[in-house]
mmCIF file of C-alpha atoms in Angstrom:
data_model
loop_
_atom_site.group_PDB
_atom_site.id
_atom_site.type_symbol
_atom_site.label_atom_id
_atom_site.label_comp_id
_atom_site.label_asym_id
_atom_site.label_seq_id
_atom_site.Cartn_x
_atom_site.Cartn_y
_atom_site.Cartn_z
ATOM 1 C CA MET W 1054 112.728 -138.351 34.526
ATOM 2 C CA GLN W 1055 115.102 -135.501 34.024
ATOM 3 C CA LEU W 1056 117.145 -134.272 36.964
ATOM 4 C CA SER W 1057 118.291 -130.670 37.323
ATOM 5 C CA PRO W 1058 122.009 -129.890 37.331
ATOM 6 C CA SER W 1059 121.944 -129.299 41.072
ATOM 7 C CA GLN W 1060 120.169 -132.662 41.636
ATOM 8 C CA GLN W 1061 122.642 -134.411 39.510
ATOM 9 C CA ILE W 1062 125.536 -132.919 41.439
ATOM 10 C CA LYS W 1063 123.858 -133.635 44.693
ATOM 11 C CA ARG W 1064 123.562 -137.312 43.718
ATOM 12 C CA GLN W 1065 127.113 -137.537 42.664
ATOM 13 C CA LEU W 1066 128.401 -135.934 45.829
ATOM 14 C CA ARG W 1067 126.037 -138.167 47.845
ATOM 15 C CA GLN W 1068 127.483 -141.242 46.174
ATOM 16 C CA ARG W 1069 131.050 -140.182 46.868
ATOM 17 C CA ILE W 1070 130.209 -139.759 50.525
ATOM 18 C CA LEU W 1071 128.552 -143.155 50.759
ATOM 19 C CA ASP W 1072 131.436 -144.807 48.875
ATOM 20 C CA GLY W 1073 133.877 -143.380 51.362
ATOM 21 C CA GLN W 1074 135.583 -141.027 48.935
ATOM 22 C CA TYR W 1075 134.947 -138.307 51.437
ATOM 23 C CA GLU W 1076 135.631 -139.578 54.937
ATOM 24 C CA PRO W 1077 133.250 -138.842 57.918
ATOM 25 C CA GLY W 1078 134.638 -135.929 59.777
ATOM 26 C CA THR W 1079 136.595 -134.527 56.879
ATOM 27 C CA THR W 1080 135.838 -131.400 54.907
ATOM 28 C CA LEU W 1081 134.418 -131.193 51.398
ATOM 29 C CA PRO W 1082 136.312 -129.300 48.712
ATOM 30 C CA THR W 1083 135.304 -125.685 48.386
ATOM 31 C CA ILE W 1084 132.180 -124.639 46.601
ATOM 32 C CA ARG W 1085 134.357 -122.836 44.086
ATOM 33 C CA SER W 1086 136.640 -125.848 43.367
ATOM 34 C CA LEU W 1087 133.557 -128.201 43.127
ATOM 35 C CA ALA W 1088 131.990 -125.871 40.625
ATOM 36 C CA LYS W 1089 135.176 -125.948 38.531
ATOM 37 C CA SER W 1090 135.387 -129.819 38.740
ATOM 38 C CA PHE W 1091 131.791 -130.225 37.657
ATOM 39 C CA ASN W 1092 131.918 -127.334 35.199
ATOM 40 C CA VAL W 1093 128.867 -125.536 36.639
ATOM 41 C CA SER W 1094 128.215 -122.343 38.394
ATOM 42 C CA THR W 1095 128.812 -121.895 42.197
ATOM 43 C CA LYS W 1096 125.088 -121.255 42.644
ATOM 44 C CA THR W 1097 124.251 -124.713 41.184
ATOM 45 C CA VAL W 1098 126.713 -126.389 43.681
ATOM 46 C CA GLN W 1099 125.295 -124.280 46.509
ATOM 47 C CA LYS W 1100 121.840 -125.703 45.801
ATOM 48 C CA ALA W 1101 123.275 -129.266 45.867
ATOM 49 C CA ILE W 1102 125.104 -128.479 49.101
ATOM 50 C CA HIS W 1103 121.923 -127.064 50.658
ATOM 51 C CA ALA W 1104 120.017 -130.210 49.760
ATOM 52 C CA LEU W 1105 122.692 -132.438 51.268
ATOM 53 C CA SER W 1106 122.663 -130.323 54.390
ATOM 54 C CA ALA W 1107 118.946 -130.810 54.652
ATOM 55 C CA GLU W 1108 119.339 -134.597 54.483
ATOM 56 C CA GLY W 1109 121.806 -134.442 57.396
ATOM 57 C CA MET W 1110 124.894 -135.631 55.400
ATOM 58 C CA ILE W 1111 127.030 -132.489 55.701
ATOM 59 C CA GLU W 1112 127.356 -129.623 58.081
ATOM 60 C CA ALA W 1113 128.591 -126.101 57.474
ATOM 61 C CA LYS W 1114 130.835 -124.716 60.068
ATOM 62 C CA ARG W 1115 131.460 -121.019 59.908
ATOM 63 C CA GLY W 1116 135.029 -120.236 59.038
ATOM 64 C CA THR W 1117 136.137 -123.835 58.636
ATOM 65 C CA GLY W 1118 134.160 -125.266 55.742
ATOM 66 C CA LEU W 1119 131.685 -128.162 54.970
ATOM 67 C CA PHE W 1120 132.189 -131.215 57.138
ATOM 68 C CA ILE W 1121 130.976 -134.775 56.346
ATOM 69 C CA LYS W 1122 128.865 -135.867 59.400
ATOM 70 C CA SER W 1123 130.148 -138.905 61.017
ATOM 71 C CA GLN W 1124 126.741 -140.667 60.999
ATOM 72 C CA ALA W 1125 125.925 -139.649 57.495
ATOM 73 C CA PHE W 1126 123.439 -142.181 56.317
ATOM 74 C CA LYS W 1127 124.918 -145.116 57.957
ATOM 75 C CA PRO W 1128 122.413 -148.044 57.349
ATOM 76 C CA GLY W 1129 119.856 -148.182 60.195
ATOM 77 C CA SER W 1130 121.128 -144.946 61.692
ATOM 78 C CA GLY W 1131 117.789 -143.350 61.338
ATOM 79 C CA GLY W 1132 116.683 -144.986 64.524
ATOM 80 C CA HIS W 1133 113.376 -146.855 64.878
ATOM 81 C CA ARG W 1134 111.341 -145.183 62.147
ATOM 82 C CA ILE W 1135 110.742 -147.437 59.271
ATOM 83 C CA GLY W 1136 109.184 -146.200 56.129
ATOM 84 C CA LEU W 1137 106.385 -148.222 54.366
ATOM 85 C CA LEU W 1138 106.713 -147.076 50.694
ATOM 86 C CA HIS W 1139 103.749 -147.944 48.588
ATOM 87 C CA SER W 1140 102.269 -147.076 45.241
ATOM 88 C CA GLY W 1141 98.599 -146.323 46.053
ATOM 89 C CA PRO W 1142 96.692 -143.660 47.852
ATOM 90 C CA PRO W 1143 96.744 -143.722 51.772
ATOM 91 C CA GLU W 1144 93.415 -145.428 51.981
ATOM 92 C CA TYR W 1145 94.629 -148.392 49.871
ATOM 93 C CA LEU W 1146 96.460 -149.702 52.827
ATOM 94 C CA GLN W 1147 93.009 -150.255 54.659
ATOM 95 C CA GLY W 1148 91.696 -152.471 51.888
ATOM 96 C CA MET W 1149 90.097 -155.732 52.958
ATOM 97 C CA PRO W 1150 90.713 -158.637 52.551
ATOM 98 C CA TYR W 1151 93.958 -157.417 50.943
ATOM 99 C CA PRO W 1152 96.311 -155.715 51.832
ATOM 100 C CA LYS W 1153 95.186 -154.740 55.404
ATOM 101 C CA PRO W 1154 95.924 -158.154 57.014
ATOM 102 C CA ILE W 1155 99.453 -158.189 55.709
ATOM 103 C CA LEU W 1156 100.262 -154.662 56.933
ATOM 104 C CA ASP W 1157 98.456 -155.023 60.268
ATOM 105 C CA THR W 1158 100.631 -157.987 61.159
ATOM 106 C CA LEU W 1159 103.701 -156.295 59.872
ATOM 107 C CA THR W 1160 103.006 -153.084 62.012
ATOM 108 C CA THR W 1161 102.277 -155.290 65.090
ATOM 109 C CA GLU W 1162 105.544 -157.357 64.728
ATOM 110 C CA LEU W 1163 107.681 -154.365 64.202
ATOM 111 C CA GLN W 1164 106.070 -152.432 67.112
ATOM 112 C CA THR W 1165 106.800 -155.377 69.412
ATOM 113 C CA ALA W 1166 110.434 -154.987 68.347
ATOM 114 C CA GLY W 1167 110.373 -151.362 69.108
ATOM 115 C CA PHE W 1168 110.023 -149.978 65.495
ATOM 116 C CA THR W 1169 107.350 -147.626 64.159
ATOM 117 C CA LEU W 1170 106.116 -147.939 60.636
ATOM 118 C CA ILE W 1171 105.647 -144.671 58.693
ATOM 119 C CA PRO W 1172 103.312 -145.033 55.645
ATOM 120 C CA CYS W 1173 104.687 -143.095 52.577
ATOM 121 C CA SER W 1174 102.603 -142.882 49.366
ATOM 122 C CA LEU W 1175 104.704 -142.637 46.123
ATOM 123 C CA ILE W 1176 101.938 -140.829 44.353
ATOM 124 C CA GLN W 1177 102.028 -138.118 47.144
ATOM 125 C CA LEU W 1178 105.791 -137.627 47.035
ATOM 126 C CA ASP W 1179 107.812 -135.451 44.694
ATOM 127 C CA ARG W 1180 109.332 -138.046 42.412
ATOM 128 C CA LEU W 1181 112.169 -135.514 41.428
ATOM 129 C CA ALA W 1182 113.238 -135.247 44.926
ATOM 130 C CA LEU W 1183 112.313 -138.591 46.376
ATOM 131 C CA GLU W 1184 115.632 -139.249 48.208
ATOM 132 C CA THR W 1185 115.370 -135.746 49.851
ATOM 133 C CA GLU W 1186 111.811 -136.183 50.867
ATOM 134 C CA LEU W 1187 112.501 -139.583 52.420
ATOM 135 C CA SER W 1188 115.713 -138.365 54.113
ATOM 136 C CA LYS W 1189 113.719 -135.712 55.942
ATOM 137 C CA LEU W 1190 111.887 -138.535 57.682
ATOM 138 C CA LYS W 1191 115.002 -139.702 59.296
ATOM 139 C CA LEU W 1192 114.249 -143.340 58.497
ATOM 140 C CA GLY W 1193 116.323 -146.317 59.712
ATOM 141 C CA GLY W 1194 115.006 -148.638 56.914
ATOM 142 C CA LEU W 1195 112.440 -149.012 54.148
ATOM 143 C CA VAL W 1196 109.763 -151.626 53.503
ATOM 144 C CA LEU W 1197 108.566 -151.533 49.839
ATOM 145 C CA PHE W 1198 105.074 -152.617 49.267
ATOM 146 C CA GLU W 1199 104.022 -153.339 45.670
ATOM 147 C CA VAL W 1200 106.724 -150.934 44.415
ATOM 148 C CA ASP W 1201 107.499 -152.382 40.876
ATOM 149 C CA ALA W 1202 109.182 -149.341 39.257
ATOM 150 C CA ASP W 1203 112.836 -150.255 38.610
ATOM 151 C CA ARG W 1204 113.842 -146.582 38.437
ATOM 152 C CA VAL W 1205 112.426 -145.964 41.887
ATOM 153 C CA ILE W 1206 114.128 -148.983 43.334
ATOM 154 C CA PHE W 1207 117.588 -147.952 41.877
ATOM 155 C CA GLU W 1208 117.134 -144.487 43.661
ATOM 156 C CA LEU W 1209 116.310 -146.174 46.907
ATOM 157 C CA LEU W 1210 119.408 -148.469 46.690
ATOM 158 C CA GLU W 1211 121.581 -145.318 46.621
ATOM 159 C CA MET W 1212 120.288 -144.425 50.072
ATOM 160 C CA ARG W 1213 122.140 -147.402 51.577
ATOM 161 C CA LEU W 1214 119.219 -148.180 54.053
ATOM 162 C CA PRO W 1215 118.010 -151.805 54.865
ATOM 163 C CA LEU W 1216 115.368 -152.607 52.208
ATOM 164 C CA LEU W 1217 112.666 -155.214 51.974
ATOM 165 C CA SER W 1218 110.189 -155.705 49.261
ATOM 166 C CA ILE W 1219 106.702 -157.256 49.794
ATOM 167 C CA ASP W 1220 104.556 -158.621 46.880
ATOM 168 C CA HIS W 1221 107.137 -157.636 44.210
ATOM 169 C CA ASP W 1222 110.231 -159.693 43.585
ATOM 170 C CA CYS W 1223 113.279 -157.270 43.698
ATOM 171 C CA TYR W 1224 115.637 -159.965 44.401
ATOM 172 C CA ARG W 1225 117.324 -159.451 41.075
ATOM 173 C CA HIS W 1226 118.200 -155.973 42.289
ATOM 174 C CA GLY W 1227 119.849 -157.207 45.442
ATOM 175 C CA VAL W 1228 116.838 -156.474 47.709
ATOM 176 C CA SER W 1229 115.360 -159.048 50.010
ATOM 177 C CA SER W 1230 111.696 -159.921 48.968
ATOM 178 C CA VAL W 1231 108.773 -161.704 50.375
ATOM 179 C CA VAL W 1232 106.606 -162.798 47.544
ATOM 180 C CA PHE W 1233 103.686 -165.193 46.738
ATOM 181 C CA ASP W 1234 104.559 -168.386 44.722
ATOM 182 C CA ASN W 1235 102.720 -167.081 41.650
ATOM 183 C CA VAL W 1236 103.923 -169.816 39.342
ATOM 184 C CA PHE W 1237 102.847 -172.746 41.376
ATOM 185 C CA GLY W 1238 99.502 -171.014 42.244
ATOM 186 C CA THR W 1239 98.438 -170.651 38.728
ATOM 187 C CA PHE W 1240 99.876 -174.027 37.841
ATOM 188 C CA GLN W 1241 97.604 -175.622 40.457
ATOM 189 C CA THR W 1242 94.334 -174.001 39.219
ATOM 190 C CA THR W 1243 95.145 -174.865 35.610
ATOM 191 C CA LYS W 1244 96.061 -178.407 36.390
ATOM 192 C CA LEU W 1245 92.678 -178.802 38.213
ATOM 193 C CA LEU W 1246 90.892 -177.831 34.990
ATOM 194 C CA ILE W 1247 92.939 -180.192 32.939
ATOM 195 C CA GLU W 1248 92.141 -183.000 35.379
ATOM 196 C CA GLN W 1249 88.436 -182.100 34.970
ATOM 197 C CA GLY W 1250 88.872 -182.828 31.254
ATOM 198 C CA HIS W 1251 89.174 -179.358 29.886
ATOM 199 C CA LYS W 1252 91.381 -179.080 26.815
ATOM 200 C CA HIS W 1253 90.534 -175.575 25.663
ATOM 201 C CA ILE W 1254 91.519 -173.256 28.526
ATOM 202 C CA THR W 1255 92.032 -169.533 28.016
ATOM 203 C CA PHE W 1256 94.324 -167.625 30.260
ATOM 204 C CA LEU W 1257 93.001 -163.920 30.824
ATOM 205 C CA ARG W 1258 95.881 -161.763 31.345
ATOM 206 C CA PRO W 1259 95.370 -158.131 32.504
ATOM 207 C CA LEU W 1260 97.342 -155.085 31.414
ATOM 208 C CA MET W 1261 98.042 -153.357 34.811
ATOM 209 C CA VAL W 1262 98.098 -149.702 35.174
ATOM 210 C CA SER W 1263 101.153 -148.346 37.007
ATOM 211 C CA LYS W 1264 100.126 -146.019 39.832
ATOM 212 C CA VAL W 1265 103.542 -144.464 39.590
ATOM 213 C CA HIS W 1266 103.964 -143.904 35.773
ATOM 214 C CA ASN W 1267 100.207 -144.078 34.910
ATOM 215 C CA ASN W 1268 100.800 -146.392 32.038
ATOM 216 C CA SER W 1269 99.458 -149.891 31.036
ATOM 217 C CA SER W 1270 101.940 -152.724 31.088
ATOM 218 C CA LEU W 1271 102.485 -156.469 31.771
ATOM 219 C CA THR W 1272 103.996 -156.821 35.102
ATOM 220 C CA LEU W 1273 106.521 -159.323 36.541
ATOM 221 C CA ILE W 1274 103.810 -160.926 38.669
ATOM 222 C CA GLU W 1275 101.525 -161.494 35.677
ATOM 223 C CA ASP W 1276 104.523 -162.978 33.874
ATOM 224 C CA GLU W 1277 105.031 -165.473 36.751
ATOM 225 C CA ARG W 1278 101.287 -166.391 36.790
ATOM 226 C CA LEU W 1279 101.403 -166.863 33.111
ATOM 227 C CA LYS W 1280 104.299 -169.159 33.424
ATOM 228 C CA GLY W 1281 102.307 -171.401 35.803
ATOM 229 C CA TYR W 1282 99.516 -171.622 33.251
ATOM 230 C CA CYS W 1283 102.049 -172.337 30.313
ATOM 231 C CA VAL W 1284 103.844 -175.113 32.302
ATOM 232 C CA ALA W 1285 100.618 -176.874 33.175
ATOM 233 C CA MET W 1286 99.309 -176.676 29.576
ATOM 234 C CA GLN W 1287 102.465 -177.740 27.962
ATOM 235 C CA ASP W 1288 103.001 -180.572 30.356
ATOM 236 C CA ALA W 1289 99.566 -181.876 29.378
ATOM 237 C CA GLY W 1290 100.428 -181.363 25.582
ATOM 238 C CA LEU W 1291 97.663 -178.776 25.248
ATOM 239 C CA SER W 1292 97.726 -175.517 23.110
ATOM 240 C CA LEU W 1293 98.119 -172.186 24.876
ATOM 241 C CA ASP W 1294 95.430 -169.555 24.493
ATOM 242 C CA ILE W 1295 96.378 -166.294 26.129
ATOM 243 C CA GLN W 1296 93.957 -163.294 25.951
ATOM 244 C CA GLU W 1297 95.302 -159.914 27.146
ATOM 245 C CA TYR W 1298 92.843 -157.234 28.107
ATOM 246 C CA GLY W 1299 92.999 -153.649 29.463
ATOM 247 C CA ARG W 1300 89.667 -152.032 29.815
ATOM 248 C CA ARG W 1301 87.666 -153.384 32.851
ATOM 249 C CA SER W 1302 84.148 -152.021 32.258
ATOM 250 C CA PRO W 1303 81.295 -154.608 31.833
ATOM 251 C CA GLU W 1304 80.846 -153.600 28.242
ATOM 252 C CA ALA W 1305 84.556 -154.099 27.440
ATOM 253 C CA ILE W 1306 84.560 -157.468 29.299
ATOM 254 C CA GLN W 1307 81.514 -158.658 27.426
ATOM 255 C CA GLU W 1308 82.960 -157.591 24.105
ATOM 256 C CA MET W 1309 86.168 -159.470 24.843
ATOM 257 C CA LEU W 1310 84.290 -162.597 25.915
ATOM 258 C CA LEU W 1311 82.099 -162.702 22.849
ATOM 259 C CA ARG W 1312 85.088 -162.504 20.658
ATOM 260 C CA VAL W 1313 86.933 -165.304 22.504
ATOM 261 C CA LEU W 1314 83.932 -167.540 22.831
ATOM 262 C CA GLY W 1315 83.106 -166.942 19.106
ATOM 263 C CA ARG W 1316 86.208 -168.976 18.106
ATOM 264 C CA ARG W 1317 86.013 -172.658 17.363
ATOM 265 C CA PRO W 1318 86.890 -174.570 19.302
ATOM 266 C CA ALA W 1319 85.660 -172.360 22.024
ATOM 267 C CA PRO W 1320 87.211 -172.370 25.420
ATOM 268 C CA THR W 1321 85.401 -174.336 28.122
ATOM 269 C CA ALA W 1322 87.417 -172.839 30.910
ATOM 270 C CA PHE W 1323 89.078 -169.546 31.920
ATOM 271 C CA VAL W 1324 92.056 -169.025 34.262
ATOM 272 C CA THR W 1325 92.157 -165.401 35.852
ATOM 273 C CA ASN W 1326 94.683 -163.692 37.968
ATOM 274 C CA THR W 1327 92.555 -162.826 41.023
ATOM 275 C CA ASP W 1328 89.255 -163.778 42.666
ATOM 276 C CA GLY W 1329 87.954 -160.293 41.967
ATOM 277 C CA SER W 1330 88.699 -160.641 38.257
ATOM 278 C CA ALA W 1331 87.081 -164.037 38.204
ATOM 279 C CA LEU W 1332 83.893 -162.673 39.724
ATOM 280 C CA SER W 1333 83.784 -159.896 37.074
ATOM 281 C CA PHE W 1334 84.105 -162.411 34.250
ATOM 282 C CA ILE W 1335 81.547 -164.807 35.842
ATOM 283 C CA GLN W 1336 79.002 -161.958 36.040
ATOM 284 C CA GLU W 1337 79.335 -161.030 32.490
ATOM 285 C CA LEU W 1338 79.289 -164.690 31.301
ATOM 286 C CA LYS W 1339 75.927 -165.167 33.215
ATOM 287 C CA LYS W 1340 74.474 -162.041 31.381
ATOM 288 C CA LEU W 1341 75.408 -163.745 28.087
ATOM 289 C CA GLY W 1342 73.439 -166.832 29.082
ATOM 290 C CA TYR W 1343 76.328 -169.218 30.167
ATOM 291 C CA ARG W 1344 75.941 -171.372 33.358
ATOM 292 C CA ILE W 1345 78.811 -171.502 35.732
ATOM 293 C CA PRO W 1346 80.242 -174.135 35.931
ATOM 294 C CA GLU W 1347 77.966 -176.371 33.792
ATOM 295 C CA ASP W 1348 78.892 -174.552 30.554
ATOM 296 C CA ILE W 1349 82.160 -172.789 31.456
ATOM 297 C CA SER W 1350 84.464 -173.151 34.497
ATOM 298 C CA VAL W 1351 86.275 -170.143 35.890
ATOM 299 C CA THR W 1352 89.209 -170.141 38.342
ATOM 300 C CA GLY W 1353 90.251 -167.134 40.548
ATOM 301 C CA GLY W 1354 93.677 -166.709 42.089
ATOM 302 C CA PHE W 1355 95.657 -165.402 44.910
ATOM 303 C CA GLY W 1356 92.867 -164.101 47.032
ATOM 304 C CA ASN W 1357 91.515 -166.030 50.003
ATOM 305 C CA TYR W 1358 88.666 -163.722 49.456
ATOM 306 C CA ASN W 1359 86.020 -166.688 49.708
ATOM 307 C CA LEU W 1360 83.961 -164.844 47.078
ATOM 308 C CA GLU W 1361 80.325 -166.044 46.224
ATOM 309 C CA PHE W 1362 79.302 -165.850 42.596
ATOM 310 C CA GLU W 1363 75.930 -167.212 43.551
ATOM 311 C CA PRO W 1364 74.401 -167.758 47.024
ATOM 312 C CA GLY W 1365 76.262 -170.538 48.771
ATOM 313 C CA ARG W 1366 78.548 -171.090 45.674
ATOM 314 C CA PHE W 1367 82.192 -169.860 45.899
ATOM 315 C CA ILE W 1368 84.996 -169.335 43.413
ATOM 316 C CA THR W 1369 87.849 -171.841 43.024
ATOM 317 C CA SER W 1370 90.915 -169.959 44.145
ATOM 318 C CA THR W 1371 94.532 -169.930 45.423
ATOM 319 C CA PHE W 1372 94.827 -169.377 49.153
ATOM 320 C CA VAL W 1373 97.725 -167.236 50.539
ATOM 321 C CA ASP W 1374 97.908 -166.600 54.307
ATOM 322 C CA TYR W 1375 98.181 -162.847 54.431
ATOM 323 C CA ALA W 1376 98.679 -162.528 58.197
ATOM 324 C CA GLU W 1377 101.494 -165.009 57.945
ATOM 325 C CA THR W 1378 103.046 -163.025 54.925
ATOM 326 C CA GLY W 1379 103.246 -159.960 57.310
ATOM 327 C CA ARG W 1380 104.974 -161.969 60.042
ATOM 328 C CA VAL W 1381 107.458 -163.484 57.576
ATOM 329 C CA ALA W 1382 108.126 -160.022 56.202
ATOM 330 C CA ALA W 1383 108.643 -158.567 59.749
ATOM 331 C CA ARG W 1384 111.157 -161.250 60.714
ATOM 332 C CA GLN W 1385 113.154 -160.807 57.542
ATOM 333 C CA PHE W 1386 113.286 -157.146 57.939
ATOM 334 C CA LEU W 1387 114.330 -157.359 61.503
ATOM 335 C CA GLU W 1388 117.123 -159.676 60.607
ATOM 336 C CA LEU W 1389 118.336 -156.995 58.081
ATOM 337 C CA MET W 1390 118.075 -154.290 60.632
ATOM 338 C CA THR W 1391 120.079 -156.183 63.197
ATOM 339 C CA GLY W 1392 122.755 -157.356 60.750
ATOM 340 C CA LYS W 1393 121.930 -161.071 61.125
ATOM 341 C CA VAL W 1394 121.379 -161.222 57.402
ATOM 342 C CA THR W 1395 123.683 -159.211 55.119
ATOM 343 C CA LYS W 1396 122.784 -160.625 51.824
ATOM 344 C CA ALA W 1397 119.560 -160.372 49.841
ATOM 345 C CA GLU W 1398 117.176 -163.311 50.347
ATOM 346 C CA ARG W 1399 113.899 -164.321 48.704
ATOM 347 C CA LYS W 1400 111.061 -165.782 50.668
ATOM 348 C CA PHE W 1401 108.258 -167.543 48.776
ATOM 349 C CA MET W 1402 104.998 -167.653 50.607
ATOM 350 C CA PRO W 1403 103.343 -170.987 50.076
ATOM 351 C CA VAL W 1404 99.939 -171.229 48.221
ATOM 352 C CA SER W 1405 97.248 -173.857 48.229
ATOM 353 C CA LEU W 1406 94.375 -174.692 45.913
ATOM 354 C CA VAL W 1407 90.910 -173.980 47.240
ATOM 355 C CA ARG W 1408 88.490 -176.095 45.148
ATOM 356 C CA ASN W 1409 84.964 -174.612 45.086
ATOM 357 C CA GLN W 1410 81.919 -174.490 42.850
ATOM 358 C CA SER W 1411 83.082 -172.309 39.940
ATOM 359 C CA THR W 1412 84.750 -175.275 38.231
ATOM 360 C CA ALA W 1413 83.441 -178.714 37.100
ATOM 361 C CA THR W 1414 83.995 -181.483 34.641
ATOM 362 C CA ALA W 1415 84.406 -180.227 31.067
ATOM 363 C CA PRO W 1416 81.171 -180.359 28.915
ATOM 364 C CA ALA W 1417 80.998 -183.045 26.311
ATOM 365 C CA GLY W 1418 81.027 -180.640 23.363
ATOM 366 C CA VAL W 1419 80.914 -176.810 22.504
ATOM 367 C CA ALA W 1420 77.500 -176.596 20.827
ATOM 368 C CA HIS W 1421 75.598 -176.237 24.060
ATOM 369 C CA VAL W 1422 77.897 -173.563 25.328
ATOM 370 C CA LYS W 1423 77.137 -171.252 22.437
ATOM 371 C CA SER W 1424 75.729 -167.995 23.892
ATOM 372 C CA PRO W 1425 72.273 -166.842 22.979
ATOM 373 C CA ALA W 1426 73.865 -163.453 22.247
ATOM 374 C CA MET W 1427 75.697 -165.174 19.253
ATOM 375 C CA ALA W 1428 72.807 -167.327 18.076
#
């Protein structure tokens, strides 16, 4: 992302103000002297000054100069308006069973404390002027929901607002985070399969499409879930089998499954990242002539979707209390806003195994799990 010269100067001036190089109530150097020090035109500096003025950081007083406002971007000074920055379209927030229960509880808890949550979609904001657009909202803090772009997080840190991340671990950047215990969740589902006698277990790892950058990548969350699988397999002395996939169409899934199941020894179980993914794979396996779980076991993950793959038969999964996630996030954020917590903290939401009908004891051999499509 290439910033214009005026945007670069605005950012540098903004940082100097936040760092205290220009004290509140004092005047900035003249536009002419700033232009000379930055080696740019006075017009370029004027654009930067205009942007800072729109953000409320400086004020021009006729005949006396440019003054630094005394409350310029003091953390929490934006009052009771809290931004909810997310990576999807606005309607994504209403998704059931995820993420609506998390955000409903978060909203209620913050409202009880006197704060208003303002949804902000990254895909609807001008990425080249993100700080400016958010500054116009006069926010007192920001809750990040599934924001996994490091570049965006670095920009937001410069705003010096209270920040909390949900469902993406930003602790390494000094941002308090509320996340699911992804490692332990996948460890549990993999261990269940091992205890059921499965020795050839394939981990199906999706390439995720970034809604911000529109590219496929392996995310930090998927890395954590893969780690849980690896720990369980290695602890049992079993060989790892990791299959990455990108395309999600039924035809692409079938093609991938046929390739994996054509190997010898063929897997007798699949570990997936979500309940929705598990259901898609089960549907295609059944089309290929496999019985679930008699021929092949399939685990979901991180859903509490309670999904049926056949009438009265549900997917083995990892339960996460979404409503409690919202409450924990609200408490954590309120502590940041009130100054009770001044350092970044990481909260892991507990997960529990939900054993259902999509998994069973491993079949005695691989011959009978050969698909009719490969006969």
